[in-house]
Each structure stands twice: as C-alpha cells, then as structure tokens.
Short mmCIF file of C-alpha atoms and ligand atoms in Angstrom, two decimals:
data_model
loop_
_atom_site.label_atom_id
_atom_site.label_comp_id
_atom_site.label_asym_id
_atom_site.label_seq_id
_atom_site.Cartn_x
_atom_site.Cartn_y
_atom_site.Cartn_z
CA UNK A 216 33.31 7.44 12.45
CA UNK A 217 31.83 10.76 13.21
CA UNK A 218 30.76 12.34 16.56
CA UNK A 219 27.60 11.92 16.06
CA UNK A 220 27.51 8.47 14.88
CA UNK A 221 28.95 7.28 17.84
CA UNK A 222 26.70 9.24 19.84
CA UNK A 223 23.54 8.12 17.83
CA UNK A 224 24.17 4.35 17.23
CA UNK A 225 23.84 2.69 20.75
CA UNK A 226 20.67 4.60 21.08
CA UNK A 227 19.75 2.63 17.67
CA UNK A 228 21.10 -0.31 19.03
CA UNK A 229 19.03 0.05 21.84
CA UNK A 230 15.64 0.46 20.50
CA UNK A 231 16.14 -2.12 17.92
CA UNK A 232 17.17 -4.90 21.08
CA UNK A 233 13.90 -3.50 22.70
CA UNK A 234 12.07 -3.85 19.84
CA UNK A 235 13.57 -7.77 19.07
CA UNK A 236 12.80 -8.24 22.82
CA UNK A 237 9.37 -6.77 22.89
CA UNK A 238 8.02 -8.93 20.20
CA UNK A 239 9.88 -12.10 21.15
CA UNK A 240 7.55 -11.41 24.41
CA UNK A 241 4.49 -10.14 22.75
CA UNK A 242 4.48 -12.89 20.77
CA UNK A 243 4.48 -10.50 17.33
CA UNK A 244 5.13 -10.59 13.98
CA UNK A 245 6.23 -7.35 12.08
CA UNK A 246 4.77 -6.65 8.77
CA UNK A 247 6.27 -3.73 6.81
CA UNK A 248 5.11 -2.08 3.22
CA UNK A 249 7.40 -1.12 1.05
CA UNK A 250 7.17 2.52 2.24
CA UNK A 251 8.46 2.21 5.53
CA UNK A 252 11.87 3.45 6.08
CA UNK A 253 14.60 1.04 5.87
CA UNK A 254 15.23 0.36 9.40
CA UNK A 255 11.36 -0.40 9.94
CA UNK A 256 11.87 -2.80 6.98
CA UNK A 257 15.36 -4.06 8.05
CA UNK A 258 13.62 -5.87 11.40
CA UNK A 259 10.13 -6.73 9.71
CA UNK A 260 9.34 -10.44 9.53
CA UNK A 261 7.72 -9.67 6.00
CA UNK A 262 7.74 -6.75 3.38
CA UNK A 263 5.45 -6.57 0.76
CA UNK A 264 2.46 -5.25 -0.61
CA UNK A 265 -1.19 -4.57 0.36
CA UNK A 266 -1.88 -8.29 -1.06
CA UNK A 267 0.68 -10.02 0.17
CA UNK A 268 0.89 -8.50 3.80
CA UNK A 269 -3.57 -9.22 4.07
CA UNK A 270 -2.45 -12.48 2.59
CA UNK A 271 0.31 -13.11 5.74
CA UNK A 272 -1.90 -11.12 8.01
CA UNK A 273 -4.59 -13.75 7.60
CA UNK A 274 -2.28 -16.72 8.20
CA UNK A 275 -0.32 -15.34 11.35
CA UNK A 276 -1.12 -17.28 14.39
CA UNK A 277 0.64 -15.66 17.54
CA UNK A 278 -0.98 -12.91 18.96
CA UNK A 279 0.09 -9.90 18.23
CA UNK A 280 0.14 -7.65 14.58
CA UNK A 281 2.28 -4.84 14.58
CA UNK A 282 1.78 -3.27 11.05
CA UNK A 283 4.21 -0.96 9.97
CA UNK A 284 2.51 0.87 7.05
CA UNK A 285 -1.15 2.98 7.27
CA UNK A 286 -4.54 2.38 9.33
CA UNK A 287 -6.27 0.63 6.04
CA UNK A 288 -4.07 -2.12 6.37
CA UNK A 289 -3.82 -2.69 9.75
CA UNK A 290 -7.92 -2.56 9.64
CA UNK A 291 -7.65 -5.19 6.99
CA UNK A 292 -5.26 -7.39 9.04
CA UNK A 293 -7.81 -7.16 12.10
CA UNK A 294 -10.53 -7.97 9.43
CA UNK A 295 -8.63 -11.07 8.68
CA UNK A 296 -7.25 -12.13 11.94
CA UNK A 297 -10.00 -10.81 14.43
CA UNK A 298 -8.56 -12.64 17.15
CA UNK A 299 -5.24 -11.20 17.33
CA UNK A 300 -4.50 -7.72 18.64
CA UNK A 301 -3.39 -5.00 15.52
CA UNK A 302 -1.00 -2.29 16.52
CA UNK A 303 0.08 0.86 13.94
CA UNK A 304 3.38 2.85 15.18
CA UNK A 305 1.32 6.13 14.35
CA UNK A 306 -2.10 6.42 15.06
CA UNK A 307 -1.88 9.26 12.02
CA UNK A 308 -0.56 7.30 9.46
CA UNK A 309 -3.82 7.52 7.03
CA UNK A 310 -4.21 7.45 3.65
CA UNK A 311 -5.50 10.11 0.84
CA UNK A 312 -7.54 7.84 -0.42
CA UNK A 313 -9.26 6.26 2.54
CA UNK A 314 -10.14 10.45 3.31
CA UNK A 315 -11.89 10.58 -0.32
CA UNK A 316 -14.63 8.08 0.51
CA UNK A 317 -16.42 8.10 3.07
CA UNK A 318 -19.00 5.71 3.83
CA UNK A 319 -22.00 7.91 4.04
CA UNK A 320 -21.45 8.87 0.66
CA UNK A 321 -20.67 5.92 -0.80
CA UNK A 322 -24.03 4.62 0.82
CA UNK A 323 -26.25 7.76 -1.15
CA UNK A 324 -23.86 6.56 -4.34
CA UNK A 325 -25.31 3.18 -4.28
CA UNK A 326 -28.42 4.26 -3.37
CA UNK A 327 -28.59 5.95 -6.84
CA UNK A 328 -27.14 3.19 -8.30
CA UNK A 329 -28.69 0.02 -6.47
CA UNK A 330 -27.99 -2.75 -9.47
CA UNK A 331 -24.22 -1.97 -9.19
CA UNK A 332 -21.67 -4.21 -8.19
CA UNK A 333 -19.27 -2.19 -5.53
CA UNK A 334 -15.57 -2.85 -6.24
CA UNK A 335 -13.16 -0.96 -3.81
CA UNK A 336 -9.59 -0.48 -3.75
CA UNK A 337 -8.15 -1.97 -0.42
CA UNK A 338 -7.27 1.56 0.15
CA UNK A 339 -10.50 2.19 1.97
CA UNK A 340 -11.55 2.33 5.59
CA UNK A 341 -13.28 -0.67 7.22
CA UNK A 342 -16.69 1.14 6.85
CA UNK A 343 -16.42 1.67 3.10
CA UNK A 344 -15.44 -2.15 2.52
CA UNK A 345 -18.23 -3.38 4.76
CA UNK A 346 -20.56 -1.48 1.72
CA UNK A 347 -18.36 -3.14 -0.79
CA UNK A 348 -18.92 -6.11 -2.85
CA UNK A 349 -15.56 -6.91 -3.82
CA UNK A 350 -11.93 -5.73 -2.71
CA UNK A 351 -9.17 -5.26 -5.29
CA UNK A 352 -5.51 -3.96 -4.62
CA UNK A 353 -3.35 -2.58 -7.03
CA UNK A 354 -1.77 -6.32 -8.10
CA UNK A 355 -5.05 -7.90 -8.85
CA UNK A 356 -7.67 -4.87 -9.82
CA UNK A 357 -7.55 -6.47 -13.41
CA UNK A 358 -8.38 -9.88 -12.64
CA UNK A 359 -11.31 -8.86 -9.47
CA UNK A 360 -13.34 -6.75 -12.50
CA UNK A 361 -12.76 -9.26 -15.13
CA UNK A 362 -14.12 -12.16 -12.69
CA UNK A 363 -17.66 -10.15 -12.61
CA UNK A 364 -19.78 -11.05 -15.24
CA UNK A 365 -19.72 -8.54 -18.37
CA UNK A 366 -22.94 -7.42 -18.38
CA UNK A 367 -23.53 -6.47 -14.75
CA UNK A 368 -22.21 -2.26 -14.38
CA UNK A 369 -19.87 -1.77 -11.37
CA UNK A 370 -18.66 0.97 -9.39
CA UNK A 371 -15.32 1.30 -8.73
CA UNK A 372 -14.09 3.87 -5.37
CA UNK A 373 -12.35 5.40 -4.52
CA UNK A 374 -8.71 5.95 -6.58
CA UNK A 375 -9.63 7.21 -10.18
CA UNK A 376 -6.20 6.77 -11.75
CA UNK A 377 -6.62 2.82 -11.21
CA UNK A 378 -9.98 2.80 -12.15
CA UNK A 379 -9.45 4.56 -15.41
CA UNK A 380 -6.39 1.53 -15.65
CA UNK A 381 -8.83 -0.97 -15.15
CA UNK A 382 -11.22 0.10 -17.58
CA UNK A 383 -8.70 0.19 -20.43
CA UNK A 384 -7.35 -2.85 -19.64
CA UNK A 385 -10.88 -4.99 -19.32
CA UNK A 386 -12.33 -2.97 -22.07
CA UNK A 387 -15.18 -2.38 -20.47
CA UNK A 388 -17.72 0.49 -20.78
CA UNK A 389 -19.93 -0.52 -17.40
CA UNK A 390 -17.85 0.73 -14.87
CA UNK A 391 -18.29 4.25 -13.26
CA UNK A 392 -15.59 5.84 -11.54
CA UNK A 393 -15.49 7.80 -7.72
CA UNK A 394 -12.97 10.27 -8.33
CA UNK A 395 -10.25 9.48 -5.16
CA UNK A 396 -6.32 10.38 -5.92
CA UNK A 397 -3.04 9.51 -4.11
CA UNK A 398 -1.02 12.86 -2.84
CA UNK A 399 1.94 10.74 -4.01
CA UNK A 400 1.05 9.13 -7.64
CA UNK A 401 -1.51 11.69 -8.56
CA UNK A 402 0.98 13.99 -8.35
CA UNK A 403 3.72 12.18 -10.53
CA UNK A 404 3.67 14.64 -13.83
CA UNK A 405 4.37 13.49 -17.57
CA UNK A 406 6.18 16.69 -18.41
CA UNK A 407 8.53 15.84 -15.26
CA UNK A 408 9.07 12.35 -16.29
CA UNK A 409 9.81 12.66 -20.03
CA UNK A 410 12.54 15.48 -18.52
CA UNK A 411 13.85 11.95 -17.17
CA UNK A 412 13.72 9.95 -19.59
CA UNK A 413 15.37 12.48 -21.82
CA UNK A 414 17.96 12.46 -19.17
CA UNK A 415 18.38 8.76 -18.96
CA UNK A 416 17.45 7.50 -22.40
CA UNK A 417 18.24 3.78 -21.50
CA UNK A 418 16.71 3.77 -18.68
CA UNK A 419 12.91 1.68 -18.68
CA UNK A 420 9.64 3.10 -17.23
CA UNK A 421 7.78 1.14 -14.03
CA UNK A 422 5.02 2.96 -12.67
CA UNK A 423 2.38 2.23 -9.74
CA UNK A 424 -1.56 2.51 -11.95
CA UNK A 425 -2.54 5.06 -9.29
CA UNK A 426 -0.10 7.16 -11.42
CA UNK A 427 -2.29 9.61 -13.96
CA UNK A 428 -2.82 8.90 -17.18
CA UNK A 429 -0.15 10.72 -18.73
CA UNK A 430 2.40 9.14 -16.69
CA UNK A 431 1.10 5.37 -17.53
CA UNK A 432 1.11 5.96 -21.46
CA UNK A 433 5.29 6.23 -21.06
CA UNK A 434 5.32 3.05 -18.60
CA UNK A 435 7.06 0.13 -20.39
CA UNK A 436 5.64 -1.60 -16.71
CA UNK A 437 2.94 -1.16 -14.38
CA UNK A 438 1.93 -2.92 -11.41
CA UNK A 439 2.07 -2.91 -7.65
CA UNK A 440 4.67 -2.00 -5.55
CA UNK A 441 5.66 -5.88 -5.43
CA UNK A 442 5.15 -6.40 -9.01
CA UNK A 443 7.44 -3.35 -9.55
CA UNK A 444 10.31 -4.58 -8.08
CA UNK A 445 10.02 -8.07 -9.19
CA UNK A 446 9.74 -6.72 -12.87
CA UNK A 447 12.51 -4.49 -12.49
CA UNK A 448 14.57 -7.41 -11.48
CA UNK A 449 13.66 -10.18 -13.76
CA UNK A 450 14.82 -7.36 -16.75
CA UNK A 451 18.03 -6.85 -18.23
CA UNK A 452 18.15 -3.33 -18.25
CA UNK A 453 20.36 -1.75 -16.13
CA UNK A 454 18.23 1.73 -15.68
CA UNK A 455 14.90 2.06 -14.23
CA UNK A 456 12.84 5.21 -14.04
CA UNK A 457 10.59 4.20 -10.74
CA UNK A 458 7.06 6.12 -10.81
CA UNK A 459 6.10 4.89 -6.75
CA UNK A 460 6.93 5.84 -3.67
CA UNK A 461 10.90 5.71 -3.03
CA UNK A 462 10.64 3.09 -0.10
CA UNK A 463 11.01 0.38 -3.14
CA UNK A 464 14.47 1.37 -3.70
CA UNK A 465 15.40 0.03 -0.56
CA UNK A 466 14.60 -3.93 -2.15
CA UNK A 467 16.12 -2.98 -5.42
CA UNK A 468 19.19 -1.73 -4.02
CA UNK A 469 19.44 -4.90 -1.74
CA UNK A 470 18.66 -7.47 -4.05
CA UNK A 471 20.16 -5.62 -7.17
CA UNK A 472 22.71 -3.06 -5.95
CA UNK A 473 24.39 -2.71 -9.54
CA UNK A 474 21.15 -1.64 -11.58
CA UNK A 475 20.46 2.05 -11.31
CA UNK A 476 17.11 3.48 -9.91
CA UNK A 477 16.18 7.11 -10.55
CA UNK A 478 12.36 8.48 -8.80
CA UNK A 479 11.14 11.67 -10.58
CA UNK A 480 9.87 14.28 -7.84
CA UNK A 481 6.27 14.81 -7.72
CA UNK A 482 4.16 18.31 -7.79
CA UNK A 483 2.47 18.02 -4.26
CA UNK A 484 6.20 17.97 -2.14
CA UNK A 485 8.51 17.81 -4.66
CA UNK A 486 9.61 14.68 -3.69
CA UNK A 487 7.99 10.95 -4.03
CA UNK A 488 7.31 9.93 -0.48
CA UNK A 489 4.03 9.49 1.08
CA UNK A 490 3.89 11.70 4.54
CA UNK A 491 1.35 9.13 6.31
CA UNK A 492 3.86 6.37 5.76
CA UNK A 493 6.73 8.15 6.74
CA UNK A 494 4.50 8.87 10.30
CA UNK A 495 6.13 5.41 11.56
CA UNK A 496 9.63 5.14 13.32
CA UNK A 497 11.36 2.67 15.04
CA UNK A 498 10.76 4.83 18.28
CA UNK A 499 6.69 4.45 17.88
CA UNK A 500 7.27 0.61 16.71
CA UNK A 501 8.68 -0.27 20.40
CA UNK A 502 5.89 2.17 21.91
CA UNK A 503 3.12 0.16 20.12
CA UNK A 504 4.47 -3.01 20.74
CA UNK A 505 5.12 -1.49 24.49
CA UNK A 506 1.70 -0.25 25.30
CA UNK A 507 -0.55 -2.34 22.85
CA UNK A 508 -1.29 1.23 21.49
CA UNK A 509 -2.27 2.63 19.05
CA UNK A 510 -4.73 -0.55 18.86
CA UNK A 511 -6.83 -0.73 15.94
CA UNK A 512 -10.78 -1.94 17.04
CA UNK A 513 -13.53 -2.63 15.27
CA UNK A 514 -17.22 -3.94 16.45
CA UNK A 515 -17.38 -8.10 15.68
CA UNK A 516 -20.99 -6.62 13.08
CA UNK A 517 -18.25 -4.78 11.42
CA UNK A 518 -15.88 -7.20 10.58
CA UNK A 519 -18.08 -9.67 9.73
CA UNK A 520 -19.42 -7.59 6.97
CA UNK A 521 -16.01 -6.31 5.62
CA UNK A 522 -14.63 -9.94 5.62
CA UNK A 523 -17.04 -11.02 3.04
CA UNK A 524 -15.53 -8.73 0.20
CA UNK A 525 -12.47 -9.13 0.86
CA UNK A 526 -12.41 -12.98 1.22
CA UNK A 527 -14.02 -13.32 -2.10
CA UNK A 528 -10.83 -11.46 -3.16
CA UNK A 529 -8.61 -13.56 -1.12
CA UNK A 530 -10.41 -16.72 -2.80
CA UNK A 531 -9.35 -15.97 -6.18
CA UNK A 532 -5.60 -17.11 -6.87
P1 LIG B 836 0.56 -1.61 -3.18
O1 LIG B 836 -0.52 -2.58 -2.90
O2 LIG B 836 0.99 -1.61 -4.59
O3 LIG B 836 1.71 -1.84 -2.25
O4 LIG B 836 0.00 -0.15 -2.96
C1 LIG B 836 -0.32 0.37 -1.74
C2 LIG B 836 -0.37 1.83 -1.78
O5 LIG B 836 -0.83 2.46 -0.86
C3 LIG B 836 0.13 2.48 -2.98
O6 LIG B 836 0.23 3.82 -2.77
FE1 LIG B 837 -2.33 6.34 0.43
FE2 LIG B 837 -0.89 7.34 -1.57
FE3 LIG B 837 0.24 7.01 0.80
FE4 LIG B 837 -0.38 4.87 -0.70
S1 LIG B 837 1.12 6.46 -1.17
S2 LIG B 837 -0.78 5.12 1.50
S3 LIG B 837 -2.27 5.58 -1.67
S4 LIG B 837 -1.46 8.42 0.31
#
C-alpha cells in the first residue's frame, strides 16, 4: 500500500461511517443514478434510472430523500413524496436539458399551439412539467406517445435526439419537436464511433436515444441507462461499445466483470461524463444529510400540478 493510500483511506472510512450514521438517524434512504461515482453508488440503497428511482421515490416512507444524481430528479421525488424532505449533495448539479426549456417559453409554445398534447422528457424542471400533459423518460418515451390517441398532434420538449427516436419508432407524423440536447449524448459523434467499432469489430453497439441520429443508426441496442445494462447482460457477446455516460460501467463491471466495455469520447470534453453529475461527492452527501441542505422546495400549487403528468405516466405499467 502506498503513502497516500494509507493517508487517504481512514478519511474515506470516516465519511462513509458518518454518512451510514447520518442516515440511520435521519431516517434516509439513498437513491443513486447510474452516473454517480462509484462510491456514491457503493452506499446507495437503490441505483437505477430516472423511472425506476421516481418509481422508489414515490414508495419510500421514512423521512428523508437524499438523491444522489441532478435537481430534476430530486424535484420529481419531492413531486412524488411531498411529505418527505429531498436533499441533492450539490445544489449545482443541473441538467442541459432542464436549461433548454424554460417554462415561459414553453407557455408562448403552447399558446401557438393550444390543441397539442404536451409530452416532456422527465428531464425538465418542476415548472415545465406542471405545463405538461404527460411525462416520459428515456425507458418508456415509446409507449407514453403511443398511449395518446393517433390523431391528436403532440409536442414533445425538450431533448430533440429522443424525440426524433420516438417519432421513428411510433411512425407518427403529428409530433413537433423543441430542439433541447444533452452536453453528453449530443455530443457522441458517428465518425468517432465507427473509429470503434473498426477497432473492436466484435464488439455490439448500446446507445442512450438522446444520442444523435448518426450514432443510433449503428446501435444494435437502445434504451435507458437501465435498459442498457440489462441488455448488455442478458447477451452473449463478450464486447460492448457503450454510447452513455461511463457511470454504467460501474454495474457492468460488478455484475459482469469478464465482458469488455469500451465508451467512445465525446466532442464537448472529450470524454463521456456528464459535469452536473459528477458535482456530487461523498463529502457533500454527509453535508446534505448533515444540514438538511441543499433542500429542494416547491409551493404545495406547484406540485399538485406537476403530479398530474407524471402520475398518468406512473399509471401505465
Ligand atoms: P435515464 O433515465 O436513462 O437514466 O437517463 C437519465 C439521463 O439524464 C440521461 O442522460
Ligand atoms: Fe442532463 Fe445529459 Fe447530464 Fe443526463 S447526461 S443529466 S441529460 S446533461
């Protein structure tokens, strides 16, 4: 063991016994996307995505949610579970696509556009959903579109990339598009990723649909973050080309260490991890859970409106 392992690891040690002991006290549970590093994920109670961590969110009944991941879904958990106090690690850790739509002009959108149905991406702020007819998340975007009747025209905020997705696989023609992007998957290039799979020729494609275009037509797989990794490990393949956010390859390598994962580097950092998620540490974690801050609030009007869209989405299985 190095110097500075033994130097470093108590102090680990440390925070992760305050942390254990701060929620045993609180009362907490601690949810964790797939993004967060893997000692955030290591000591959550649950890891998943959007879907699955509203889904938990909603059924928690202590009193505290710390939410290891961005402000959208720790706004969604408090939507959920109004009762219970919501704490982020990072204040900070936003979201690209929350930033492209803001209410006010999503409100002059529909205004121009008043027989519309509103489908948003979970990926919004509280504000945007409260405007919103439906929620969808990247796991079920399919099945939300395709349970609105055929005829009526939607519009579909704020990520682009998943609209277009949706479109191609409903077939339909109705549904206009706010033009929102990821700095992560937007970012993912096809030029980049046919380098890899010249490089790795056995290797099969997953990719998140907030990926563009170009970068979907090579997927042999495309889904959520969840769906990702449960494809990747229900296949035989031994090589998988992983078009997310690297924070997934902490599952795969846990729950299959001998497959092979390779993530192509984006444009934006040259890398494929998303800065807002990476805003949480294990340091903040024990502050929030500490101070009860940074707290998300939201007025009881609010919440009452934003529920309705996105229990409609809960309530189809
Ligand atoms: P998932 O719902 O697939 O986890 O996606 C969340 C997200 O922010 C993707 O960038
Ligand atoms: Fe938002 Fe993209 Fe980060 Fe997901 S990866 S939280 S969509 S910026």
């Amino acid at each position: 063991m190095g110097e500075g392992r033994t130097r470093e690891m108590p102090l680990l040690e440390t925070v992760v016994d305050e942390i254990l002991d701060l929620k045993r006290q609180r009362n907490a549970i601690l949810l964790a996307h797939h993004y967060q590093e893997p000692e955030i994920q290591e000591l959550a109670d649950a890891v998943g995505d959007s879907l699955e961590l509203a889904r938990r969110a909603q059924s928690f009944d202590g009193d505290v949610i710390a939410f290891c991941g961005v402000w959208f879904m720790a706004e969604t958990a408090k939507i959920l579970n109004p009762s219970k106090t919501v704490v982020v690690p990072d204040a900070e850790a936003g979201c690209s696509l929350v930033d492209a739509c803001p209410a006010s002009q999503l409100r002059a959108w529909k205004r121009k556009h008043p027989d519309h149905v509103v489908v948003s991406y979970i990926n919004t702020s509280a504000e945007v959903k409260a405007e919103s007819d439906i929620i969808c998340t990247s796991r079920n975007a399919v099945k939300v579109v395709e349970s609105i009747p055929a005829d009526r025209p939607i519009l579909f905020v704020p990520d682009v990339n998943l609209g277009r997705y949706v479109k191609e696989q409903t077939g339909r023609s109705n549904i206009t598009l706010w033009h929102g992007t990821c700095i992560v998957h937007a970012t993912f290039a096809g030029r980049r990723l046919a380098a890899a799979k010249a490089q790795h020729p056995d290797a099969l494609v997953a990719a998140h649909p907030e990926c563009p275009p170009e970068v979907l037509r090579m997927a042999d797989f495309i889904g959520s973050t969840s769906a990702i990794i449960e494809w990747v490990l229900a296949q035989p393949a031994r090589e998988f080309i992983i078009m997310t956010e690297s924070g997934v390859e902490h599952t795969l390598k846990r729950r299959a260490p001998d497959k092979r994962y390779y993530f192509v580097p984006n444009e934006q950092c040259n890398c494929s991890e998303c800065p807002y998620m990476k805003r949480n540490t294990l340091e903040k974690l024990r502050d929030a859970l500490l101070r009860l801050e940074p707290r998300v609030e939201l007025a009881p009007e609010l919440i009452e409106r934003a529920r309705i869209p996105l229990e409609r989405m809960l309530a189809l299985r």
